[in-house]
CSV table of C-alpha atoms in Angstrom, one decimal:
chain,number,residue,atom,x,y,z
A,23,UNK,CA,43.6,51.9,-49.0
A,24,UNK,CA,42.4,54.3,-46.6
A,25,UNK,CA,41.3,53.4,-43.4
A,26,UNK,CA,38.8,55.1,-40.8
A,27,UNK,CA,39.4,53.2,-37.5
A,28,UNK,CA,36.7,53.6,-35.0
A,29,UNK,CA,38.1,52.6,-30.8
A,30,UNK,CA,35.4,51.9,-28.4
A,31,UNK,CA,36.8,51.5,-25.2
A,32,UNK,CA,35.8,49.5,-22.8
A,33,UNK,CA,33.6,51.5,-19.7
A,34,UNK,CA,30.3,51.2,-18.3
A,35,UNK,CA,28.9,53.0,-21.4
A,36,UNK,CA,30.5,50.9,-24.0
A,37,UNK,CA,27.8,48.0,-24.9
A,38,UNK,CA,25.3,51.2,-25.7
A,39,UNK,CA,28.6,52.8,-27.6
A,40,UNK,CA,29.2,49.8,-29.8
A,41,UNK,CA,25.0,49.1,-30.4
A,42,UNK,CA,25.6,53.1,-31.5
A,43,UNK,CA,28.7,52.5,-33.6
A,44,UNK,CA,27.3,49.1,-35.4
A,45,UNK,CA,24.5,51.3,-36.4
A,46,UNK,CA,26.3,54.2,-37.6
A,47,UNK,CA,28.5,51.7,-39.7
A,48,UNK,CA,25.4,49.8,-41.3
A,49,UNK,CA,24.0,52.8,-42.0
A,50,UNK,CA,27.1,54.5,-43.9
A,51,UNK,CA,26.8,51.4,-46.8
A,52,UNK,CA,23.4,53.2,-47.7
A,53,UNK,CA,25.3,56.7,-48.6
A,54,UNK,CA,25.7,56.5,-52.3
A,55,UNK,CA,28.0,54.2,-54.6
A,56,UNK,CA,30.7,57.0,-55.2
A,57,UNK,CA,30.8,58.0,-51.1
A,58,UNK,CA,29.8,54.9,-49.1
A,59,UNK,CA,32.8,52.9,-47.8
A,60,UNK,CA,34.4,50.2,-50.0
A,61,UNK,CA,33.8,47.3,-47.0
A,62,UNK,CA,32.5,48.1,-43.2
A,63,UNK,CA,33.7,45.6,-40.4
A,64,UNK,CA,33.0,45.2,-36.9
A,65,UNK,CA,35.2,43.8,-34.8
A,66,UNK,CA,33.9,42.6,-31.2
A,67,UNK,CA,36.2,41.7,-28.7
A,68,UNK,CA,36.7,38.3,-26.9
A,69,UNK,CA,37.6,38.8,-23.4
A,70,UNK,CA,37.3,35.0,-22.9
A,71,UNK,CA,40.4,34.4,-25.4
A,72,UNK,CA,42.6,38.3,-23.8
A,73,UNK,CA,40.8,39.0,-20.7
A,74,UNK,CA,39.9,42.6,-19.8
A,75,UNK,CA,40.4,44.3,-23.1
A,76,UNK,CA,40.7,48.2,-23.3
A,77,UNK,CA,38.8,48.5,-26.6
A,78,UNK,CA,35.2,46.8,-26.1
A,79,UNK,CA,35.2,46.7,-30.2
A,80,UNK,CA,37.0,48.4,-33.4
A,81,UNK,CA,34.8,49.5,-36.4
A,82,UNK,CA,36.7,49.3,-39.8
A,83,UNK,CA,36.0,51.8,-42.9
A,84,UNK,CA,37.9,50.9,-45.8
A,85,UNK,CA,38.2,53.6,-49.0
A,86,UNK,CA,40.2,53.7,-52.2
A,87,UNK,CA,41.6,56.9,-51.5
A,88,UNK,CA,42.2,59.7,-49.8
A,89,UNK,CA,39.6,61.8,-51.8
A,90,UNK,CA,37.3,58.4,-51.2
A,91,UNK,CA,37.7,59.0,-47.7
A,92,UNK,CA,37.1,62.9,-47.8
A,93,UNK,CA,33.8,62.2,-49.6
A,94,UNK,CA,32.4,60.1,-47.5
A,95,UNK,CA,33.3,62.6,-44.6
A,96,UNK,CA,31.6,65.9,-46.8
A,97,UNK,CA,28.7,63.4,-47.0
A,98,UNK,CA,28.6,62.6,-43.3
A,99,UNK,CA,28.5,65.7,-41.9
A,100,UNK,CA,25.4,66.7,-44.8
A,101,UNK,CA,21.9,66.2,-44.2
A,102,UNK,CA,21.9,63.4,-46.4
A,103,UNK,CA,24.3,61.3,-44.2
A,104,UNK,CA,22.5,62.6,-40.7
A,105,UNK,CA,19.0,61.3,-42.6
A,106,UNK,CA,20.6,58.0,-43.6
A,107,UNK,CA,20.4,56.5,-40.2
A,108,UNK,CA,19.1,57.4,-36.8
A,109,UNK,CA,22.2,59.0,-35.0
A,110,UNK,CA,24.4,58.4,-37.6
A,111,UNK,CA,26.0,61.9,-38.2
A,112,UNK,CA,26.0,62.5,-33.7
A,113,UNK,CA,27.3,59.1,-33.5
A,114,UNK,CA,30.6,59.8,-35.8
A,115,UNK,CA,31.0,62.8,-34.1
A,116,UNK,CA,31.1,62.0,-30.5
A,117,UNK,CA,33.5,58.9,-31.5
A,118,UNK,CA,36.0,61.8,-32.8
A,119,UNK,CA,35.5,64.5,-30.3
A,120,UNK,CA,36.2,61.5,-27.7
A,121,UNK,CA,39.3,60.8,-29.5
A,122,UNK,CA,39.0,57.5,-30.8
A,123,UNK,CA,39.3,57.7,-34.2
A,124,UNK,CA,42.1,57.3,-36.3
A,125,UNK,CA,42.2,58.0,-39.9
A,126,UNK,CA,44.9,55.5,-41.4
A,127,UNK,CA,46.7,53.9,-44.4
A,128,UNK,CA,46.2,50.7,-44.6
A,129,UNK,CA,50.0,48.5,-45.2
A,130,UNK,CA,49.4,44.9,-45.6
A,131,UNK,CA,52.5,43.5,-45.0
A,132,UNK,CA,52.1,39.9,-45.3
A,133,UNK,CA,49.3,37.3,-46.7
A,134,UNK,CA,47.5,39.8,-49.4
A,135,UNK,CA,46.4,36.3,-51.4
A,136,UNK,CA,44.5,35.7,-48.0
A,137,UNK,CA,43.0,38.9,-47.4
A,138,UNK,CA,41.3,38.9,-50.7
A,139,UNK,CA,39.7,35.6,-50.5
A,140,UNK,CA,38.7,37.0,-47.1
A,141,UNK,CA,37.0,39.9,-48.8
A,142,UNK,CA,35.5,38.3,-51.5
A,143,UNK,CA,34.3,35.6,-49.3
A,144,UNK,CA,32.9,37.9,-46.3
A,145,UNK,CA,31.6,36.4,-42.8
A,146,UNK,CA,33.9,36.9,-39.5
A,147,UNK,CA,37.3,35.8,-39.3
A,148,UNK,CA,39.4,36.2,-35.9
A,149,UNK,CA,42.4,38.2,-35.4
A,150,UNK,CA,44.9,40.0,-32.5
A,151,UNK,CA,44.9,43.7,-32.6
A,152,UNK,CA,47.9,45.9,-31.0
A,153,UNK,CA,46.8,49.6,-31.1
A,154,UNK,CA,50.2,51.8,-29.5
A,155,UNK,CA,51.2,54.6,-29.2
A,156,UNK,CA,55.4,55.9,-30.1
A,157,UNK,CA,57.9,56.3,-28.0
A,158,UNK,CA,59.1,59.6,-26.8
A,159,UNK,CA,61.6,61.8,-29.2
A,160,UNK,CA,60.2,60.0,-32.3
A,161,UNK,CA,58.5,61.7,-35.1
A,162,UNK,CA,55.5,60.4,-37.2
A,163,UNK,CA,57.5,60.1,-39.7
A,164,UNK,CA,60.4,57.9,-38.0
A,165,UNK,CA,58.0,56.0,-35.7
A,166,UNK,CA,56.6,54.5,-39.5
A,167,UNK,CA,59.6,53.7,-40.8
A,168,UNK,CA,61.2,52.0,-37.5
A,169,UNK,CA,57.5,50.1,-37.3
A,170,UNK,CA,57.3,48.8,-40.9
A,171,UNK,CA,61.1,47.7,-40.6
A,172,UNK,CA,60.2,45.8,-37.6
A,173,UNK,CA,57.4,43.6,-39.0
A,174,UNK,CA,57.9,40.4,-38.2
A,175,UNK,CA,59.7,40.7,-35.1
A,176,UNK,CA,59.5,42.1,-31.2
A,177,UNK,CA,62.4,43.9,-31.3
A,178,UNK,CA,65.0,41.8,-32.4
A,179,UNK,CA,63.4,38.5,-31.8
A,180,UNK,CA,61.5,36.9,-34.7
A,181,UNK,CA,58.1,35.9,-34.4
A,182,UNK,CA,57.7,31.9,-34.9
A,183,UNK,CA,55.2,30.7,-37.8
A,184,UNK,CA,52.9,29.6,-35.5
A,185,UNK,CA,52.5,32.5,-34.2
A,186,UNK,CA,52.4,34.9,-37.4
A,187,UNK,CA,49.2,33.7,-38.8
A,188,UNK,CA,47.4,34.1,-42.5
A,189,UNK,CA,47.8,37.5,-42.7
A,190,UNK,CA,49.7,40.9,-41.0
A,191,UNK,CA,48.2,44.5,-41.7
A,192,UNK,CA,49.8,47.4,-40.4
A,193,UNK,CA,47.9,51.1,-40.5
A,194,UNK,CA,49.4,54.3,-40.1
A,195,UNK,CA,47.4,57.3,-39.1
A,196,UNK,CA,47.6,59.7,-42.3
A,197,UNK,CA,49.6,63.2,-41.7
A,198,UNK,CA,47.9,66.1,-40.1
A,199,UNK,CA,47.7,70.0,-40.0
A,200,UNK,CA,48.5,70.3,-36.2
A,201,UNK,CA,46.1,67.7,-35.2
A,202,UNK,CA,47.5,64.5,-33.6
A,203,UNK,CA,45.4,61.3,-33.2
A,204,UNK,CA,45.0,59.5,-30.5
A,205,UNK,CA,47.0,56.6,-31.5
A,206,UNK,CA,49.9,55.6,-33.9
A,207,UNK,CA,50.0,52.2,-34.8
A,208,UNK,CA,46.8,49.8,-35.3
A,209,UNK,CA,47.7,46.4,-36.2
A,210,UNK,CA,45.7,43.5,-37.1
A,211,UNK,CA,46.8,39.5,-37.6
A,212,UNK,CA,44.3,37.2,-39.1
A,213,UNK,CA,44.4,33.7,-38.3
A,214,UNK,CA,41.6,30.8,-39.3
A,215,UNK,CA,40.8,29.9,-36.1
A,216,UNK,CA,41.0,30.2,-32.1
A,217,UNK,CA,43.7,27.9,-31.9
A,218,UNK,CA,46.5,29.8,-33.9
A,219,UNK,CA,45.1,33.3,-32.3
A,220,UNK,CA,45.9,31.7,-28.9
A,221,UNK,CA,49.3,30.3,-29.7
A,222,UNK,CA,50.0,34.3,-30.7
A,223,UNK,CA,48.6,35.0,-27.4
A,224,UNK,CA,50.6,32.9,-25.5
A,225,UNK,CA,53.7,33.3,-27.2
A,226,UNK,CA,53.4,37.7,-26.4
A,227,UNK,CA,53.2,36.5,-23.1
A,228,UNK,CA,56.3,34.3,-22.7
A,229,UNK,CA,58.0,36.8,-25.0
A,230,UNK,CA,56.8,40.8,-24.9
A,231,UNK,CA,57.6,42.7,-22.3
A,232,UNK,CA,57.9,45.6,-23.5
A,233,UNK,CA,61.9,46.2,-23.0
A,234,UNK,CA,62.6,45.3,-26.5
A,235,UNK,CA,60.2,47.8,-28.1
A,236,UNK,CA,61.0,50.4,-26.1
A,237,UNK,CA,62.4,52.3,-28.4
A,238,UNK,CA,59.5,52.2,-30.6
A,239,UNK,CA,56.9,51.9,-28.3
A,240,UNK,CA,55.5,54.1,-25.5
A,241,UNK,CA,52.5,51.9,-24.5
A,242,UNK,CA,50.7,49.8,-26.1
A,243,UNK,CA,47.7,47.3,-25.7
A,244,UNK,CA,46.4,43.8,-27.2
A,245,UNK,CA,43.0,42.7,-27.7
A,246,UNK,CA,41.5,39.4,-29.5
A,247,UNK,CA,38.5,40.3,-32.5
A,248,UNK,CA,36.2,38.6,-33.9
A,249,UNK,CA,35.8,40.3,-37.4
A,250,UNK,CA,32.1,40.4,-39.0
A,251,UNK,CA,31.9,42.1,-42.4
A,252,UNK,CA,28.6,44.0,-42.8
């Protein structure tokens, strides 16, 4: 699926930012059944579980496609969209021309028997984010490969079970014509409850330092979601 990935990060402006975004997301599920996004999510972070987060929340899109995602964009920038909710269509747009949004394919990579009884089943569900950007010298092209080959591990190290959780989700921003997003890798890992997203935590933290990814990496940060499906 196609993914639009909204970043709000976290300044003196960002509680009014992600009041904004929620509404711009509610608002996009009245656009109609062909154009409106397959699932919205809002995902709030928890500085109590990874203190001082950079993103103050993530909004999630999800479409079937690529021509999905393109009609919901068409639709957007119409005065249809703009009349659908209060600030919807300024909203969108100053997210974008702040650079925050990445338009991705979504890869899950492990636990798609979860994810779908998480769809079907809705609510919140926690999860650890990464959002990075690649190292130097790599294209987007190589950067994807190296990343997908690496799931499961920090460079060469394996991540333990109890620190893997229910389910992994890569997203890779979608080729552009000159244009380069702000980001290159957004990840998400699902886990049922506080406990396991903690033990993931503290495991980064004994064992990420940043040395081994270096070659993939160029900087990256983490930040603890709670996931609400609208």
């Amino acid at each position: 699926m196609i993914k639009n990935i909204y970043l709000v990060e976290h300044t003196a402006e960002s509680a009014r930012q992600v009041t904004a975004r929620r509404a711009a997301a509610t608002a996009a599920l009245s656009a109609p059944p062909d154009v409106r996004p397959v699932r919205v999510a809002v995902c709030a972070a928890l500085p109590d579980v990874l203190p001082v987060p950079r993103f103050e929340a993530v909004v999630l899109e999800w479409f079937v496609d690529d021509a999905h995602q393109a009609r919901f964009a068409s639709w957007l920038a119409s005065p249809e969209g703009a009349a659908a909710g209060e600030g919807l269509r300024a909203t969108a747009m100053a997210t974008a021309e702040a650079g925050q949004l990445v338009v991705a394919r979504e890869h899950p990579m492990r636990g798609a028997d979860w994810l779908e009884r998480r769809w079907r089943e809705g609510g919140t569900a926690v999860k650890h984010m990464a959002i990075a950007r690649r190292a130097a010298g790599l294209s987007r092209d190589e950067f994807s490969e190296l990343w997908r080959n690496r799931a499961g591990k920090v460079g060469a190290t394996p991540i333990p079970a109890e620190a893997r959780g229910n389910a992994y989700v890569q997203n890779h921003p979608l080729p552009t014509d000159g244009h380069d997003w702000p980001f290159d890798a957004v990840n998400e890992v699902y886990f049922d409850d506080l406990e396991g997203l903690r033990a993931r935590i503290a495991w980064f933290a004994e064992n990420f330092d940043g040395v081994g990814e270096d070659d993939l990496v160029a900087e990256s940060w983490f930040v603890a979601v709670r996931e609400e499906i609208l």
